[in-house]
PDB file of C-alpha atoms in Angstrom:
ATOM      1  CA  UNK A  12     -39.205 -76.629  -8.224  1.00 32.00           C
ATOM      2  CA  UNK A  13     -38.832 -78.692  -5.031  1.00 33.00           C
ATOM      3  CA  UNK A  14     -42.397 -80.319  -4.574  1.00 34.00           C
ATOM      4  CA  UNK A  15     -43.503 -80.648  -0.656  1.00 35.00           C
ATOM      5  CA  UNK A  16     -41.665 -77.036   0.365  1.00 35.00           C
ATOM      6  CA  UNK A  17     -43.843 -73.860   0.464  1.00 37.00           C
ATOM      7  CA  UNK A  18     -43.520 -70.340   2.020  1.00 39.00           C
ATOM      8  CA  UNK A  19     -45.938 -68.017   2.388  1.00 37.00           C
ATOM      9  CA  UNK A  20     -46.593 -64.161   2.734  1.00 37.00           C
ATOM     10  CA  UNK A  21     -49.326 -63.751   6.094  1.00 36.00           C
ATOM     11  CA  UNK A  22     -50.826 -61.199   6.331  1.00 36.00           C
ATOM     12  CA  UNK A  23     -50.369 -60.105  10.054  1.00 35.00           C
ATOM     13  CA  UNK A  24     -47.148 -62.594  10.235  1.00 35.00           C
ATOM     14  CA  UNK A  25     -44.908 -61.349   7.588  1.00 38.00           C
ATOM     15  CA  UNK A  26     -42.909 -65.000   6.080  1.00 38.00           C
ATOM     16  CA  UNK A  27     -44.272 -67.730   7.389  1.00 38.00           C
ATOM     17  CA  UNK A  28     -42.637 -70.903   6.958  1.00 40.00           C
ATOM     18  CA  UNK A  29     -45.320 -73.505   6.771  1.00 35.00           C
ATOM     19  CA  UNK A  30     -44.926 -77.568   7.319  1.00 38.00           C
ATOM     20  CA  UNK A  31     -41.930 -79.073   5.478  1.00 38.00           C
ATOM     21  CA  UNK A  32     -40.488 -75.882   5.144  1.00 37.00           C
ATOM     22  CA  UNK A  33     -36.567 -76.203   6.662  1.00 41.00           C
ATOM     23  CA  UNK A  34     -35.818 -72.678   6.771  1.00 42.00           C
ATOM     24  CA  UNK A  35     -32.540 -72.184   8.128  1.00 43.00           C
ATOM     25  CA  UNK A  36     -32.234 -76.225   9.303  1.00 40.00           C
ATOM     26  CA  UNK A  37     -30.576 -77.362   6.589  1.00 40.00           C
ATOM     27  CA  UNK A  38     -27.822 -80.172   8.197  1.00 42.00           C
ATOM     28  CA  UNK A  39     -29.477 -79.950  11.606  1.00 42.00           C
ATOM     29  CA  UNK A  40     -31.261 -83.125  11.001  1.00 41.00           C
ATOM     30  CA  UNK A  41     -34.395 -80.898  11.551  1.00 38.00           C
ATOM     31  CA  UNK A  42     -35.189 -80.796   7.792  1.00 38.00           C
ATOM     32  CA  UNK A  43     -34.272 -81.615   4.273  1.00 41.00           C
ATOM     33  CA  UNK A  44     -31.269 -80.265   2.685  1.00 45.00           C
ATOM     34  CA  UNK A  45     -32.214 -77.241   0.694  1.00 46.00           C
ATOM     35  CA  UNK A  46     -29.192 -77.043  -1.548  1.00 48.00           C
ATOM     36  CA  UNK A  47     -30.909 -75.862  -4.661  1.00 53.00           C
ATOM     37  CA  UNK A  48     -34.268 -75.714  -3.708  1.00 56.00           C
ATOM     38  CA  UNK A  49     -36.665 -73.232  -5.537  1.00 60.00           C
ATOM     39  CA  UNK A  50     -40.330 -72.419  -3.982  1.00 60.00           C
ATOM     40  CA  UNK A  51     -42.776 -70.627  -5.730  1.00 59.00           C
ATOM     41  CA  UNK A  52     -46.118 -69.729  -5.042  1.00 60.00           C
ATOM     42  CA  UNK A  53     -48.383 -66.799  -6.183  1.00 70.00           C
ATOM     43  CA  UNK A  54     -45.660 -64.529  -8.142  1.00 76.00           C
ATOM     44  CA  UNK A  55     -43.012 -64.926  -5.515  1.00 79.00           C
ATOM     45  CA  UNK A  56     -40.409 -67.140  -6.091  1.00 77.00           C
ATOM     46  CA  UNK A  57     -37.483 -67.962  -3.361  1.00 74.00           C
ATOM     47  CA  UNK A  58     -34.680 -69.822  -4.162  1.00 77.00           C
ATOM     48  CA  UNK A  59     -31.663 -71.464  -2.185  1.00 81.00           C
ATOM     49  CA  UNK A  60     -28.844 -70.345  -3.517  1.00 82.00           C
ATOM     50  CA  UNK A  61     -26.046 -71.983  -0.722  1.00 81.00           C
ATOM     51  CA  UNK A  62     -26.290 -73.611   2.523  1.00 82.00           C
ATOM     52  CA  UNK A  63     -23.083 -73.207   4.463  1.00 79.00           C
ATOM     53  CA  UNK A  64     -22.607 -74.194   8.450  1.00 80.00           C
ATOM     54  CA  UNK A  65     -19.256 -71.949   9.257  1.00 74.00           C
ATOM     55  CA  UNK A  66     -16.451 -73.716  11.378  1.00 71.00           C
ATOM     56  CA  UNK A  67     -17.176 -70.333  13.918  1.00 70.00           C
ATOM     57  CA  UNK A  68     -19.404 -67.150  14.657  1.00 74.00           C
ATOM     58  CA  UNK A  69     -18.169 -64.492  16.392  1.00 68.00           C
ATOM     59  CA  UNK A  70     -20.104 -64.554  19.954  1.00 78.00           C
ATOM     60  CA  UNK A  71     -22.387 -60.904  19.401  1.00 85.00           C
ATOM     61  CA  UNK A  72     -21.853 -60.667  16.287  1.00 86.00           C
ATOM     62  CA  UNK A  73     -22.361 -57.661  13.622  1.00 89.00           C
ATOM     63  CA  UNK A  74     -23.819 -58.314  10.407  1.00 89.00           C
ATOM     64  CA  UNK A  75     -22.864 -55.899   7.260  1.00 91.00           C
ATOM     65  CA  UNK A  76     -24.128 -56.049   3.952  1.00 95.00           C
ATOM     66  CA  UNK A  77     -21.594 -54.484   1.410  1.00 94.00           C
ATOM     67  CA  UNK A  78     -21.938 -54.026  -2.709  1.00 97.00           C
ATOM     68  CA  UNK A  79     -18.154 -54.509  -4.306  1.00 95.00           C
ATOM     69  CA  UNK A  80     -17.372 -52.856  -7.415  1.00 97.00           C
ATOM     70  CA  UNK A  81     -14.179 -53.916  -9.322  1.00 97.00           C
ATOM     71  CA  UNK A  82     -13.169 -51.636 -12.000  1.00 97.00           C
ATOM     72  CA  UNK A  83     -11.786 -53.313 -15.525  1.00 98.00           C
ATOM     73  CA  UNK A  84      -9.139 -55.734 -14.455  1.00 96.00           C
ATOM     74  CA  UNK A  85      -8.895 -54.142 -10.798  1.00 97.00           C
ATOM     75  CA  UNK A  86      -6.400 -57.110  -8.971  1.00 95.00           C
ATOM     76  CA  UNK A  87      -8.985 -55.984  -5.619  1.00 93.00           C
ATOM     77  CA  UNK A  88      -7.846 -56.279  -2.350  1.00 92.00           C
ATOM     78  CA  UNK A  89      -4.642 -57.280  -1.220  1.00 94.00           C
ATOM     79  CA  UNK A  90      -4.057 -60.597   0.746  1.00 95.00           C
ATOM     80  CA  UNK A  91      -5.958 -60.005   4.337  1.00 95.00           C
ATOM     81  CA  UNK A  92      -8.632 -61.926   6.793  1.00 94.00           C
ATOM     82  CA  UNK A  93     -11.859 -61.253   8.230  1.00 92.00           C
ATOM     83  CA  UNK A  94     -12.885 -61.407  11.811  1.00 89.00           C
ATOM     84  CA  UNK A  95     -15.608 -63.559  10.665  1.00 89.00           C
ATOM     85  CA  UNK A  96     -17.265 -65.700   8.245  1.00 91.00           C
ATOM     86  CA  UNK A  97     -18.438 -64.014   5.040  1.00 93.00           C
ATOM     87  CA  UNK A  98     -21.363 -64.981   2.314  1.00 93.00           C
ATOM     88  CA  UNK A  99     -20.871 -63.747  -1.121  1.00 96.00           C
ATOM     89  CA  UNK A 100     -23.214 -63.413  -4.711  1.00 97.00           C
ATOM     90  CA  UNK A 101     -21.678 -62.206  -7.462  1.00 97.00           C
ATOM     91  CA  UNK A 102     -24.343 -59.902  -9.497  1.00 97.00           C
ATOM     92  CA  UNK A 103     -22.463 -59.168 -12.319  1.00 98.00           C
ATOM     93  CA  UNK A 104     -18.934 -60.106 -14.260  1.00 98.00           C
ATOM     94  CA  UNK A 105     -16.547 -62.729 -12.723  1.00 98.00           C
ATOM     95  CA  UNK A 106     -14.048 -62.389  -9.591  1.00 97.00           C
ATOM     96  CA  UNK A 107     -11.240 -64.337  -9.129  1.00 96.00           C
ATOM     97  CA  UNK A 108     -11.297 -65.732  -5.704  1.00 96.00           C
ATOM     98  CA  UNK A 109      -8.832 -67.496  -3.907  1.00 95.00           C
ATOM     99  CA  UNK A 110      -8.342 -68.618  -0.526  1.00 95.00           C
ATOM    100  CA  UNK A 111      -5.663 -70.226   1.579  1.00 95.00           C
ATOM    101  CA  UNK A 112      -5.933 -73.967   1.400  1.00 93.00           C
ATOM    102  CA  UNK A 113      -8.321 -73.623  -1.936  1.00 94.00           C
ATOM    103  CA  UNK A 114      -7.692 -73.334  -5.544  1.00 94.00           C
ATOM    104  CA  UNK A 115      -8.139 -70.297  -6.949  1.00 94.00           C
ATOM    105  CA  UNK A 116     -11.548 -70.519  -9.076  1.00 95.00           C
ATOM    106  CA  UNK A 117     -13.762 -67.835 -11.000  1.00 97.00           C
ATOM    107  CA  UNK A 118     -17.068 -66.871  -9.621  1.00 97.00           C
ATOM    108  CA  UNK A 119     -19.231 -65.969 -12.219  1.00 98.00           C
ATOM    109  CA  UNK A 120     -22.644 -63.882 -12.366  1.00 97.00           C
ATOM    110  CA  UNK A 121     -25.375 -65.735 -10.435  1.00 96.00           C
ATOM    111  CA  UNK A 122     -23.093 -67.841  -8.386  1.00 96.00           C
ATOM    112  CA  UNK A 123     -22.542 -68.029  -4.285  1.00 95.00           C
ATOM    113  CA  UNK A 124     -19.437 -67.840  -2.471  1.00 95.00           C
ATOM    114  CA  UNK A 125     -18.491 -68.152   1.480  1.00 93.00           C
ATOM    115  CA  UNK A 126     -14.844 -67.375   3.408  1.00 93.00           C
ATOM    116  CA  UNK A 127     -15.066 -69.031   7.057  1.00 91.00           C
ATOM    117  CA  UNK A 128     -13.037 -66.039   8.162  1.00 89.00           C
ATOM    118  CA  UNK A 129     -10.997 -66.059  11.284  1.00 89.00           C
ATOM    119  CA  UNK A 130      -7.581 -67.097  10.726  1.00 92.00           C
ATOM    120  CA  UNK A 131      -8.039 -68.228   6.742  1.00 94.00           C
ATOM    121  CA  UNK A 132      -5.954 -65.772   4.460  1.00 95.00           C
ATOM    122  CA  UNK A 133      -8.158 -64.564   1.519  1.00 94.00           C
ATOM    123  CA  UNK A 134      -5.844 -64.175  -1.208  1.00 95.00           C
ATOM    124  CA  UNK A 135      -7.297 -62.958  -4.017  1.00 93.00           C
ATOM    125  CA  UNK A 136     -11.258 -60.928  -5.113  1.00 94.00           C
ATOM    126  CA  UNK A 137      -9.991 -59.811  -8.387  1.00 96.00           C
ATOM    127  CA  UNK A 138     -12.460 -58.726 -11.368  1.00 98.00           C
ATOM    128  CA  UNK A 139     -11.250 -61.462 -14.381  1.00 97.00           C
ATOM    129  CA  UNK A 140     -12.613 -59.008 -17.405  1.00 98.00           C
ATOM    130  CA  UNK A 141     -10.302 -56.258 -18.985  1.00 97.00           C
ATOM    131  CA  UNK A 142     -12.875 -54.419 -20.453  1.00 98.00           C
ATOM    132  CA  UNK A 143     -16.057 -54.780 -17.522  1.00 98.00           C
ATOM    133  CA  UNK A 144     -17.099 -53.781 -14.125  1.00 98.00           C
ATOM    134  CA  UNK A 145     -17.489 -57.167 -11.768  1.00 97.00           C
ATOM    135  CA  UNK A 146     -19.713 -56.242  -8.935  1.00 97.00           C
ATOM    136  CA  UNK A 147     -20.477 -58.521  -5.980  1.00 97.00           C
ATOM    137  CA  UNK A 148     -22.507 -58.137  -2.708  1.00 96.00           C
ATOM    138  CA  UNK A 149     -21.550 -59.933   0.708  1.00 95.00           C
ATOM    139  CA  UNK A 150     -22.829 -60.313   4.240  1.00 93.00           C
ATOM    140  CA  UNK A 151     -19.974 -60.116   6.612  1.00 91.00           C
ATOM    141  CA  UNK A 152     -20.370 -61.351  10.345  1.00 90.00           C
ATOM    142  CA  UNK A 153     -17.422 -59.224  12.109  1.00 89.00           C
ATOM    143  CA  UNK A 154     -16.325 -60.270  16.085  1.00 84.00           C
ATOM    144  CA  UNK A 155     -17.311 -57.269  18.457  1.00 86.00           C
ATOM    145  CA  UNK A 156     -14.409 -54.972  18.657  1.00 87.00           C
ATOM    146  CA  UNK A 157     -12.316 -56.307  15.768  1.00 88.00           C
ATOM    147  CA  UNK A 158     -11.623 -54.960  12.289  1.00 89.00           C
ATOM    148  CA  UNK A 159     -13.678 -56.653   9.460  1.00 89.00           C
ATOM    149  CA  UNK A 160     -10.947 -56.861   6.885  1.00 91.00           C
ATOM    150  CA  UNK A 161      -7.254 -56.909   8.258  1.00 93.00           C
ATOM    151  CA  UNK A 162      -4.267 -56.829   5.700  1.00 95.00           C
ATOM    152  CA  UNK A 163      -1.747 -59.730   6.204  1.00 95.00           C
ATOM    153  CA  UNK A 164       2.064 -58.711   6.205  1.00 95.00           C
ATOM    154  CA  UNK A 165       4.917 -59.772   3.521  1.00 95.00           C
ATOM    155  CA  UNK A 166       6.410 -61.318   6.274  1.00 96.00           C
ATOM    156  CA  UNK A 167       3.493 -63.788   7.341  1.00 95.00           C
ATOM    157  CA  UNK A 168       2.356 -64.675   4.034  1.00 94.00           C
ATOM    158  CA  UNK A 169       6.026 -65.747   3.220  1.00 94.00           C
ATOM    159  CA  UNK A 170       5.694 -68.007   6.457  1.00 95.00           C
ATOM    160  CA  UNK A 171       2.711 -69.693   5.047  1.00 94.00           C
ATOM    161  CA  UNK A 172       3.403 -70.241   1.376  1.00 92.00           C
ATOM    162  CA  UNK A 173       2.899 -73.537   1.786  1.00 92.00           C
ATOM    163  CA  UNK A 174      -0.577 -73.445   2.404  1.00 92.00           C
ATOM    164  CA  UNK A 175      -1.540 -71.462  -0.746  1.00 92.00           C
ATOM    165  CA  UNK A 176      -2.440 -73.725  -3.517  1.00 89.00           C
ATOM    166  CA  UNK A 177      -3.244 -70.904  -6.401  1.00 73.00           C
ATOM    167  CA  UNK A 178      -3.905 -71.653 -10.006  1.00 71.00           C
ATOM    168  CA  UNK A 179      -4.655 -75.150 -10.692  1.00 63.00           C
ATOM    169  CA  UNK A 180      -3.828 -75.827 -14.617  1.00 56.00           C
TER     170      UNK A 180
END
């Protein structure tokens, strides 16, 4: 528990975020970092799970919140983008993620993930277990007037090879 930070339920306020408290700050120089941070009080407990400030968001912006479900050894999507950045938690199972410029890793039950969207190809969101479901939930900010999820060609990925890194032994 991080001593010094404390949120509290008012009663005619809904959350209110008292002194100390850096709320969505974190990097702005207005506060702390909160990388990690747990708060409890009463029987409510929060805990900061990522802080991420995204290269871009879309100007009028849509938020989604979506729950994934990857069958046994589904390979997911194929290679596309997103208008936008996207913030990931993986409830259950592991994924296989991979993005251009990144190794591909395994996210695992419990842990965070984030795609800046925009122009970055997201190559793989594939469930890494044969014999279990993997399911994952994300917020996606989309760009007014723009598809969320748009599939990239044969053709372009071929052009940009070199800026997939994969599997790292």
């Amino acid at each position: 528990m991080t001593e010094g930070l404390d949120l509290h339920l008012g009663v005619d306020k809904g959350w209110q975020a008292w002194p100390g408290w850096p709320g969505c700050c974190a990097g702005s120089g207005r506060g702390p970092s909160v990388d990690g941070m747990t708060t409890k009080t009463s029987n409510t407990a929060l805990t900061m799970l990522d802080s991420q400030r995204p290269p871009f968001v879309p100007e009028g912006v849509e938020a989604m919140t979506i729950r994934i479900d990857l069958s046994p050894g589904d390979p997911g999507s194929p290679p596309h983008r997103h208008s936008g950045p996207v913030f990931g938690y993986m409830l259950e199972g592991e994924m296989i993620f991979e993005l251009e410029g990144e190794p591909e890793r395994v996210i695992r039950a419990g842990d965070v993930f984030w795609e800046p969207g925009g122009d970055v190809i997201h190559y793989q969101a594939a469930n890494n277990l044969a014999d279990r479901w993997s399911r994952f939930v994300v917020v996606m900010l989309c760009a007014p007037g723009q598809e969320m999820l748009v599939f990239v060609d044969d053709e372009e990925l071929e052009q940009r090879r070199d800026q997939r890194v994969g599997r790292v032994s």
